[in-house]
mmCIF file of C-alpha atoms in Angstrom:
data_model
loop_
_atom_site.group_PDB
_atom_site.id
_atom_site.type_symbol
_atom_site.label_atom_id
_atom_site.label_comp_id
_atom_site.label_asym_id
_atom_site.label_seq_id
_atom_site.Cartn_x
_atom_site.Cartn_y
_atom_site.Cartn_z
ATOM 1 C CA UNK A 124 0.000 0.000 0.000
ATOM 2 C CA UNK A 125 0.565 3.638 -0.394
ATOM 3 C CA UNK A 126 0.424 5.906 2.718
ATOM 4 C CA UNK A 127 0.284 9.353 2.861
ATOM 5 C CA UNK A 128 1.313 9.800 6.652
ATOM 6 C CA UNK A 129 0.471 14.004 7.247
ATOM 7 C CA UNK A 130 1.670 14.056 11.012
ATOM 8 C CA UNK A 131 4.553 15.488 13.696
ATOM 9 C CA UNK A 132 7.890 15.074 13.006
ATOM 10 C CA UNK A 133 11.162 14.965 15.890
ATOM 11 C CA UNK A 134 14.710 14.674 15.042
ATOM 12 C CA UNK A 135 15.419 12.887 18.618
ATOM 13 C CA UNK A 136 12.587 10.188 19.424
ATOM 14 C CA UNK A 137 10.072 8.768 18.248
ATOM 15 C CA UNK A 138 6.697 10.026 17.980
ATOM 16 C CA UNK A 139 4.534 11.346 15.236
ATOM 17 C CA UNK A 140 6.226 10.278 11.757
ATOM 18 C CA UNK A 141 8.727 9.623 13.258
ATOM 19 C CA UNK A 142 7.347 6.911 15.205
ATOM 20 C CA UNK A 143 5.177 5.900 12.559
ATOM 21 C CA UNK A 144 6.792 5.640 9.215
ATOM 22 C CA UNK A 145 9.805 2.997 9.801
ATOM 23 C CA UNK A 146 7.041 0.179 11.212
ATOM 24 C CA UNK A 147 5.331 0.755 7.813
ATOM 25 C CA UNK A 148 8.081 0.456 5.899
ATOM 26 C CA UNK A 149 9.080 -2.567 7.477
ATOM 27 C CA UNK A 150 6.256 -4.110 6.925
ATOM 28 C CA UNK A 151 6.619 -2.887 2.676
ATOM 29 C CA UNK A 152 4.367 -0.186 2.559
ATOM 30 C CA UNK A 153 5.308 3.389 0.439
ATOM 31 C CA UNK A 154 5.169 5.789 3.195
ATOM 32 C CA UNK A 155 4.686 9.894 1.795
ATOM 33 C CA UNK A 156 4.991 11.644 5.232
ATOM 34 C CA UNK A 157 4.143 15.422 5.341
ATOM 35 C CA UNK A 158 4.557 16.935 8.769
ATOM 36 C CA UNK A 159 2.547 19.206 10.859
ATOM 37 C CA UNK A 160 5.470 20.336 13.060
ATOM 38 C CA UNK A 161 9.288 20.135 13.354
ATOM 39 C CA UNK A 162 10.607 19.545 16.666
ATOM 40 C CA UNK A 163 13.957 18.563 18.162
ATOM 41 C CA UNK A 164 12.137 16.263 20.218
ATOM 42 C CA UNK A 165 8.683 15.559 21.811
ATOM 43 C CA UNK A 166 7.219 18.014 23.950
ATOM 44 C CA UNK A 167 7.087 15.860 27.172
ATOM 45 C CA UNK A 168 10.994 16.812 27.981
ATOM 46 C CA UNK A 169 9.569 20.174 28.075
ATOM 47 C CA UNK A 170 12.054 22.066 25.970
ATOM 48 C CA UNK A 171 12.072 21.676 22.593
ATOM 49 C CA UNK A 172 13.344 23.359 19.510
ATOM 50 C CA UNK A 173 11.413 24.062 16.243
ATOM 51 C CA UNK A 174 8.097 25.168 15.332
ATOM 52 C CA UNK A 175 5.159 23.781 13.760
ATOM 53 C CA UNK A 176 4.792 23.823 10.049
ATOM 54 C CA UNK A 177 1.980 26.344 8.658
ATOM 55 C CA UNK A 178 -0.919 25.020 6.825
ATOM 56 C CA UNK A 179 -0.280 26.751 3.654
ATOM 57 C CA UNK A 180 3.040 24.601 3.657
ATOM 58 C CA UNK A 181 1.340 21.214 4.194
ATOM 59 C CA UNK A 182 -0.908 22.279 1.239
ATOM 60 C CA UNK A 183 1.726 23.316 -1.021
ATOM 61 C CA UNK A 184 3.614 20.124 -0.361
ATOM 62 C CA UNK A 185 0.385 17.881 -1.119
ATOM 63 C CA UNK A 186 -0.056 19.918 -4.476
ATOM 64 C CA UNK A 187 3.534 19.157 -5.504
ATOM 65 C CA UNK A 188 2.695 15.749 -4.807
ATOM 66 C CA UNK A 189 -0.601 15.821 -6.762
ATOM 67 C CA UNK A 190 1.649 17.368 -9.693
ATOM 68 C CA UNK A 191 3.628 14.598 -9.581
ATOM 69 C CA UNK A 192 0.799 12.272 -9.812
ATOM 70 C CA UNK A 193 1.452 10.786 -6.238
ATOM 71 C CA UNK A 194 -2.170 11.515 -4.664
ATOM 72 C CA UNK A 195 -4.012 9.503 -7.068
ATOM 73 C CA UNK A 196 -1.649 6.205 -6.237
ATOM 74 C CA UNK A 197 -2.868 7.005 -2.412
ATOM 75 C CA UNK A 198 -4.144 4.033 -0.102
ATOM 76 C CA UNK A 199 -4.451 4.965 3.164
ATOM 77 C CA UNK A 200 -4.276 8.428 4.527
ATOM 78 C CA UNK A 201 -2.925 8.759 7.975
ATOM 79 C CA UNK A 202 -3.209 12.003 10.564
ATOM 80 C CA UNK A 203 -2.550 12.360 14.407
ATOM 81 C CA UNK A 204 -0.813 14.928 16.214
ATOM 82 C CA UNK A 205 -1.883 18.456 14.011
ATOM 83 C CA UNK A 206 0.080 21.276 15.672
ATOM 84 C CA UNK A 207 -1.594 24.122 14.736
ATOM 85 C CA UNK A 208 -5.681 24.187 14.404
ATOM 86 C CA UNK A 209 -4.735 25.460 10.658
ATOM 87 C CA UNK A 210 -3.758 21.994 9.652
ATOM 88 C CA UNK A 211 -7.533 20.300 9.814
ATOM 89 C CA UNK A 212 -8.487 22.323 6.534
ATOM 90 C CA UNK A 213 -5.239 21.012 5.169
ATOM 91 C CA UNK A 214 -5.875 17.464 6.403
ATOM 92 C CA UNK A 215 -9.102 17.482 5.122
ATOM 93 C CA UNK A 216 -8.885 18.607 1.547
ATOM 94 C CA UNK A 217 -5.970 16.427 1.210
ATOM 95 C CA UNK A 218 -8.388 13.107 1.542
ATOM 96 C CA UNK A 219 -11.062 14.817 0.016
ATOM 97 C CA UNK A 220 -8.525 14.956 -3.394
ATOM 98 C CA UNK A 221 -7.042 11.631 -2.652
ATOM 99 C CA UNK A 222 -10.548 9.974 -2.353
ATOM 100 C CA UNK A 223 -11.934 11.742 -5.775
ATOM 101 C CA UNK A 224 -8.912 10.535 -7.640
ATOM 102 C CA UNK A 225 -8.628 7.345 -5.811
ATOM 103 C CA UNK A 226 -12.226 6.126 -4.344
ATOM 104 C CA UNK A 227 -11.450 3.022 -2.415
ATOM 105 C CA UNK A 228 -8.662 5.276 -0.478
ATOM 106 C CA UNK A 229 -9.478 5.454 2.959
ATOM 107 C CA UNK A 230 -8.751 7.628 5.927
ATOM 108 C CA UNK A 231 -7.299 6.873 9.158
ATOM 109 C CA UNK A 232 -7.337 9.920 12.122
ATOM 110 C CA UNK A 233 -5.490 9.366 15.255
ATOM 111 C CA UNK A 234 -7.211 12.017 17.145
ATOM 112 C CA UNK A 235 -4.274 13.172 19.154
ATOM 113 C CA UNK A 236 -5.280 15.427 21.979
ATOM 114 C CA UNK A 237 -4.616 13.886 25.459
ATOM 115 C CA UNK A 238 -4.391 11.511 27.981
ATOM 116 C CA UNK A 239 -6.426 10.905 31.330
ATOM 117 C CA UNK A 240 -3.130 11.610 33.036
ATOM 118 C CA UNK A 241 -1.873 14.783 31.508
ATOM 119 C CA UNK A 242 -5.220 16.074 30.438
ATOM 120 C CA UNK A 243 -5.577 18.017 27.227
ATOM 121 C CA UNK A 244 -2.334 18.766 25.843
ATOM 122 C CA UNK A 245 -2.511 20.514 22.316
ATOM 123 C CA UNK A 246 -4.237 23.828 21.559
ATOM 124 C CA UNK A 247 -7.481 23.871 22.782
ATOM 125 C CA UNK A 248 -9.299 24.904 19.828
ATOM 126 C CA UNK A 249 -8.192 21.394 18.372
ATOM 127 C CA UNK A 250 -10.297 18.819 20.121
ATOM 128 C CA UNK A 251 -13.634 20.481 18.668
ATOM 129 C CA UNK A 252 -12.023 20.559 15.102
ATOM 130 C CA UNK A 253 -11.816 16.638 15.917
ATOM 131 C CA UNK A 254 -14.822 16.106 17.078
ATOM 132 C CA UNK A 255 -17.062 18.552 14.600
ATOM 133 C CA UNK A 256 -14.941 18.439 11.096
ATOM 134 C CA UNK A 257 -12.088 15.806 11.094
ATOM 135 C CA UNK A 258 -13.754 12.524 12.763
ATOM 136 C CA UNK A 259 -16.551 12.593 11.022
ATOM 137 C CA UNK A 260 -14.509 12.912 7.609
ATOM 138 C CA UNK A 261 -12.875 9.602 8.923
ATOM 139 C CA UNK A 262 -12.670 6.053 8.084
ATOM 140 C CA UNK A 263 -10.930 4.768 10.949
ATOM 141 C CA UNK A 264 -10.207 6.527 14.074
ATOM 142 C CA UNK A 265 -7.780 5.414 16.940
ATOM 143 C CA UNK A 266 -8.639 7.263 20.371
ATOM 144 C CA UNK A 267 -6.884 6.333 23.343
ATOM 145 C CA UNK A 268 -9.942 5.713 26.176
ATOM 146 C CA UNK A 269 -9.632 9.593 27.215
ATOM 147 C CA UNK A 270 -10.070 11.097 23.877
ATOM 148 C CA UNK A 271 -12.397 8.654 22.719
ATOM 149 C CA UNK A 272 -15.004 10.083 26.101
ATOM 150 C CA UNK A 273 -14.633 13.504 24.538
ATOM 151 C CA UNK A 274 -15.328 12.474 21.263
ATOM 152 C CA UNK A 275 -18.698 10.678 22.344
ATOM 153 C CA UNK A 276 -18.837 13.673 25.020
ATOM 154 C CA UNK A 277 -19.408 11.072 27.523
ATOM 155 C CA UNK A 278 -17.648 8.949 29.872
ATOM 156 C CA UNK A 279 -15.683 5.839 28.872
ATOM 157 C CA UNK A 280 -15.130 4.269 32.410
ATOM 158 C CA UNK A 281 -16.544 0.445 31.970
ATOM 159 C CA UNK A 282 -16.506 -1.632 28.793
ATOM 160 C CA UNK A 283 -20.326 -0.929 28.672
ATOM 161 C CA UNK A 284 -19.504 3.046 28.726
ATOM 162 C CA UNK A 285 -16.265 1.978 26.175
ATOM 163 C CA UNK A 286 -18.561 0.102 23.702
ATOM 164 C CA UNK A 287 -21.108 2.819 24.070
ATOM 165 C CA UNK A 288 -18.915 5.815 23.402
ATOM 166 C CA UNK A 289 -17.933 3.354 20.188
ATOM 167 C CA UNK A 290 -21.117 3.260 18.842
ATOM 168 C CA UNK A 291 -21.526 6.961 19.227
ATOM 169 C CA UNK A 292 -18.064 7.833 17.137
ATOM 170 C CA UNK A 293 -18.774 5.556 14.854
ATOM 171 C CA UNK A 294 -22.378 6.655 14.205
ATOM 172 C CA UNK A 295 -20.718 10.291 13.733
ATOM 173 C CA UNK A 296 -18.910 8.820 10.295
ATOM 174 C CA UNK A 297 -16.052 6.206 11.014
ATOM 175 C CA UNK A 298 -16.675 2.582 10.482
ATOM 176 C CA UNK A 299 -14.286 1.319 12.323
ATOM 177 C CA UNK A 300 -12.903 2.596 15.481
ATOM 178 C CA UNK A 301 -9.603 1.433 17.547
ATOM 179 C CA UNK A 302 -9.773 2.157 21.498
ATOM 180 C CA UNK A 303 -5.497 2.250 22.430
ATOM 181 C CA UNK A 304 -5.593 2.111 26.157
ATOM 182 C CA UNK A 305 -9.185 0.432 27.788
ATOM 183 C CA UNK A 306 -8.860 0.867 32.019
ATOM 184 C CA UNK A 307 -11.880 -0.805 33.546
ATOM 185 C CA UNK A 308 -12.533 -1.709 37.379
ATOM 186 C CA UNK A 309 -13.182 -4.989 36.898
ATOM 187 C CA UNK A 310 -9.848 -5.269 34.529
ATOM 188 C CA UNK A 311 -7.432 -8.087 35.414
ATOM 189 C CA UNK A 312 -4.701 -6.734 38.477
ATOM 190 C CA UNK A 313 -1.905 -5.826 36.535
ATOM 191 C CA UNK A 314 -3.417 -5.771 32.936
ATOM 192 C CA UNK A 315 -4.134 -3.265 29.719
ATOM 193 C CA UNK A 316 -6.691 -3.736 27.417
ATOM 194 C CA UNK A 317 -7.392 -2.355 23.623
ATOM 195 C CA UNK A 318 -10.773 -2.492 21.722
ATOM 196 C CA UNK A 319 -11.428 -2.953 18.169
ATOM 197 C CA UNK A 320 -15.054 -2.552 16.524
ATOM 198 C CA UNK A 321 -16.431 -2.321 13.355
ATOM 199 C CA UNK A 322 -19.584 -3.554 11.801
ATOM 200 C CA UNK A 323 -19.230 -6.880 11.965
ATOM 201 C CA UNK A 324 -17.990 -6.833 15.551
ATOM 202 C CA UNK A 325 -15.845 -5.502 18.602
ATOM 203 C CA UNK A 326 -13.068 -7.230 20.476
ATOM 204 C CA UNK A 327 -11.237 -6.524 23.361
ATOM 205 C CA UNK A 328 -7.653 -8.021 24.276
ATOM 206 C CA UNK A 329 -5.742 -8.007 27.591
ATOM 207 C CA UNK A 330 -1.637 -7.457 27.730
ATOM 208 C CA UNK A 331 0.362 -7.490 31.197
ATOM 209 C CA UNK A 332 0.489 -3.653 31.809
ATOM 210 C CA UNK A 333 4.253 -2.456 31.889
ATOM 211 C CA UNK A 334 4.610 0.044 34.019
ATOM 212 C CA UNK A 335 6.539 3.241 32.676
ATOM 213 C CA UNK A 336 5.583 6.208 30.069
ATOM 214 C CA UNK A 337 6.433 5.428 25.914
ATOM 215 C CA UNK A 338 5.661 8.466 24.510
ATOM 216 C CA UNK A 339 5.210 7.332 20.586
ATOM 217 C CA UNK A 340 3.387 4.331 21.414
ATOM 218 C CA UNK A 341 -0.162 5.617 20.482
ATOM 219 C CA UNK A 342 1.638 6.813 17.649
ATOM 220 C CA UNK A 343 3.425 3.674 16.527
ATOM 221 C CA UNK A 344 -0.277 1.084 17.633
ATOM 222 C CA UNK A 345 -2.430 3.685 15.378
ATOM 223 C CA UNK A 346 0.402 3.168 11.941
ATOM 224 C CA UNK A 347 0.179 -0.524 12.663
ATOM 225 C CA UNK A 348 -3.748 -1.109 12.851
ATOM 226 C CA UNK A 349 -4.251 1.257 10.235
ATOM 227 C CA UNK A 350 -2.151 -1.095 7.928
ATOM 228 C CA UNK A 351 -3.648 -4.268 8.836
ATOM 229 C CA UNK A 352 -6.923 -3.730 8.981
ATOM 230 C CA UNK A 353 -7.389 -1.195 5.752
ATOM 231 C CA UNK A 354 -5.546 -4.229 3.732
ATOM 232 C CA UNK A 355 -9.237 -5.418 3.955
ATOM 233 C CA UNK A 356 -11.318 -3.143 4.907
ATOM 234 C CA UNK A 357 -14.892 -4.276 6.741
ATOM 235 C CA UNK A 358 -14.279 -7.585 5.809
ATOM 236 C CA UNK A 359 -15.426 -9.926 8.425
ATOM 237 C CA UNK A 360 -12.771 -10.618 11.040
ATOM 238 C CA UNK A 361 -10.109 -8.228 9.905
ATOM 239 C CA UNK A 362 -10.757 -5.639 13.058
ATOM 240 C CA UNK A 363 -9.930 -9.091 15.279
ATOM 241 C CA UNK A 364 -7.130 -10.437 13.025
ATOM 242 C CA UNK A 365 -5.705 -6.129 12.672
ATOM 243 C CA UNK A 366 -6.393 -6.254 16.823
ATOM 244 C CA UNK A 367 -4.585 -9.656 17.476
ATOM 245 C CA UNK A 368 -1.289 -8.491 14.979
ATOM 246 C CA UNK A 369 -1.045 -5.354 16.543
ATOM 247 C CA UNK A 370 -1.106 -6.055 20.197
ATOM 248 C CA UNK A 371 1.413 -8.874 20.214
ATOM 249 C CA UNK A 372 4.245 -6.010 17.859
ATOM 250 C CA UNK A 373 3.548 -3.445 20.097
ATOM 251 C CA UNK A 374 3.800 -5.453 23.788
ATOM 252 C CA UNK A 375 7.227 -6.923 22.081
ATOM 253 C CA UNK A 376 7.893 -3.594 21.259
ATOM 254 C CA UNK A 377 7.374 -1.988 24.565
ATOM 255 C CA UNK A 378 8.980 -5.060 26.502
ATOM 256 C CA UNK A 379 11.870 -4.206 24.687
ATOM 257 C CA UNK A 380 11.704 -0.422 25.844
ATOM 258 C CA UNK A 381 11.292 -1.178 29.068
ATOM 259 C CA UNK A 382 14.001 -3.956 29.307
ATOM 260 C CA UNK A 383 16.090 -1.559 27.818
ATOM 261 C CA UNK A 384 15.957 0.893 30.638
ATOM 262 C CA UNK A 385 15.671 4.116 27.629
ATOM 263 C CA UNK A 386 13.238 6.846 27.456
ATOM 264 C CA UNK A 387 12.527 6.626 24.333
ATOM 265 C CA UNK A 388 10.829 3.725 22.205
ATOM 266 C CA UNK A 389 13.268 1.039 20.724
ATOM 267 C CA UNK A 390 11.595 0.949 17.118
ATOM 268 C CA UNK A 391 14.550 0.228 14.874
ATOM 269 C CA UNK A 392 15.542 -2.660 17.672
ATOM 270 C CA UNK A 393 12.290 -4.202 17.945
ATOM 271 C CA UNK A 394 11.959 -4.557 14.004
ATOM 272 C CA UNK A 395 11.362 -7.854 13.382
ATOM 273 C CA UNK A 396 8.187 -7.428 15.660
ATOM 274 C CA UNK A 397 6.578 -5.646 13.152
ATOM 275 C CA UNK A 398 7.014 -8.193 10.953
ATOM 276 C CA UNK A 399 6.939 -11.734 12.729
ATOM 277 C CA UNK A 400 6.130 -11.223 16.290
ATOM 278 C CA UNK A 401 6.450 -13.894 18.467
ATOM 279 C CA UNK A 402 4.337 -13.231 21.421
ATOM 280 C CA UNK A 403 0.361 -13.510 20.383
ATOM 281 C CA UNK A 404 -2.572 -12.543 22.482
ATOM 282 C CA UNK A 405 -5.926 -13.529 21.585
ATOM 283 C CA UNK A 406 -8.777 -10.929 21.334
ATOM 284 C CA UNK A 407 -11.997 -11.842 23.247
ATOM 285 C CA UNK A 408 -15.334 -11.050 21.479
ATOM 286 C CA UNK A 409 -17.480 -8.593 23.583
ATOM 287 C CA UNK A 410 -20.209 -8.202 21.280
#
């Protein structure tokens, strides 16, 4: 496939592109990445150099690339963190010209804007583009648990809430929608959970819960299920089978990380997890 990957980019780290673009290579996908902003390094250090990237420059990029001929040979379009609240407009006529040249293109919005930890942490005018213009425009969407609640405007606290909130995103425009980080009460001691749902089901799967911060990993979970699954689209069991693949390359992933005593991911290490992993977790169906 063809990606067009319109997202952060940091010279030190990985998050953004540049947590997101060397998984999908490895796994033999084109990857076009555009970026929203160019930092040293992510903002959680909290100093950075850089700015973010104007949203007359991510246009004038993607019509250089439609000059070339690029956007019609498009795939899979792929947002998350946006920088500015400029970029939406950008972001969205881009896969508005990628799906009239290419129809059976789809697009895939990580919806960055938070955590329930650290709150809201991009500019605040961004979360309503989200949830009014860009989600709905969407394909695919891959909240973490927090900004999936303010998506639904609701609370995503139990996997009754979870699957509810689901079913409201999804009825917004997405047909698909990938939950990154489920916390329940009644959760196994010691455990993380994703959720996967489209129209043919949802799934949820349980990892062991390692306990530090990987900033990129939202990042890095949102590139892989975004491949897997849009390799066929809606078909019956691909949101299990795109669930099951990426949970056992990311927990190898992060094992890695965390073995490795770093701050920052291990993504050219852990390679060969994108590819064969060896660990595999089986997704339960919840509805």
């Amino acid at each position: 496939m063809n990606i067009l990957s319109i997202q952060s980019h940091v010279s030190y780290g990985h998050v953004g592109n540049s947590a997101a673009v060397f998984p999908l290579q490895r796994l033999g996908h084109e990857v076009w990445p555009v970026y929203t902003v160019n930092f040293s390094n992510h903002t959680g250090y909290g100093q950075w150099g850089g700015s973010a990237i104007p949203a007359s420059e991510v246009t004038a990029i993607v019509d250089a690339m439609e000059a070339r001929g690029a956007l019609a040979q498009v795939d899979v379009v792929l947002s998350g963190y946006q920088g500015g609240a400029d970029i939406a407009d950008a972001i969205l006529s881009t896969v508005a010209r990628v799906k009239a040249l290419n129809p059976q293109a789809t697009y895939t919005c990580d919806p960055v804007m938070g955590n329930a930890k650290s709150g809201c942490f991009v500019n605040p005018a961004i979360p309503v583009l989200l949830r009014e213009r860009v989600v709905p425009a969407a394909d695919l969407v891959t909240p973490n648990q927090f900004e999936l609640g303010y998506l639904a405007d609701t609370e995503a606290s139990t996997l009754d809430s979870t699957l509810a909130a689901v079913d409201t995103v999804m009825a917004m425009g997405p047909r698909a929608v990938l939950v990154t980080s489920v916390h329940r009460p009644d959760a196994a001691p010691g455990s993380i959970e994703m959720l996967a749902a489209d129209a043919t089901g949802a799934w949820l799967v349980t990892t062991p819960h390692l306990p530090f911060k990987a900033n990129g990993s939202g990042d890095v979970t949102a590139a892989l299920f975004a491949a897997h699954y849009s390799q066929q689209f809606g078909e019956t069991g691909s949101a299990l089978q795109a669930l099951e693949r990426t949970t056992a390359s990311m927990f190898e992933l992060l094992q890695r990380t965390h073995d490795s005593g770093q701050r920052e991911l291990q993504l050219v290490q852990a390679q060969d997890s994108y590819v064969q992993p060896r660990a595999a977790f089986a997704a339960q169906q919840v509805r």
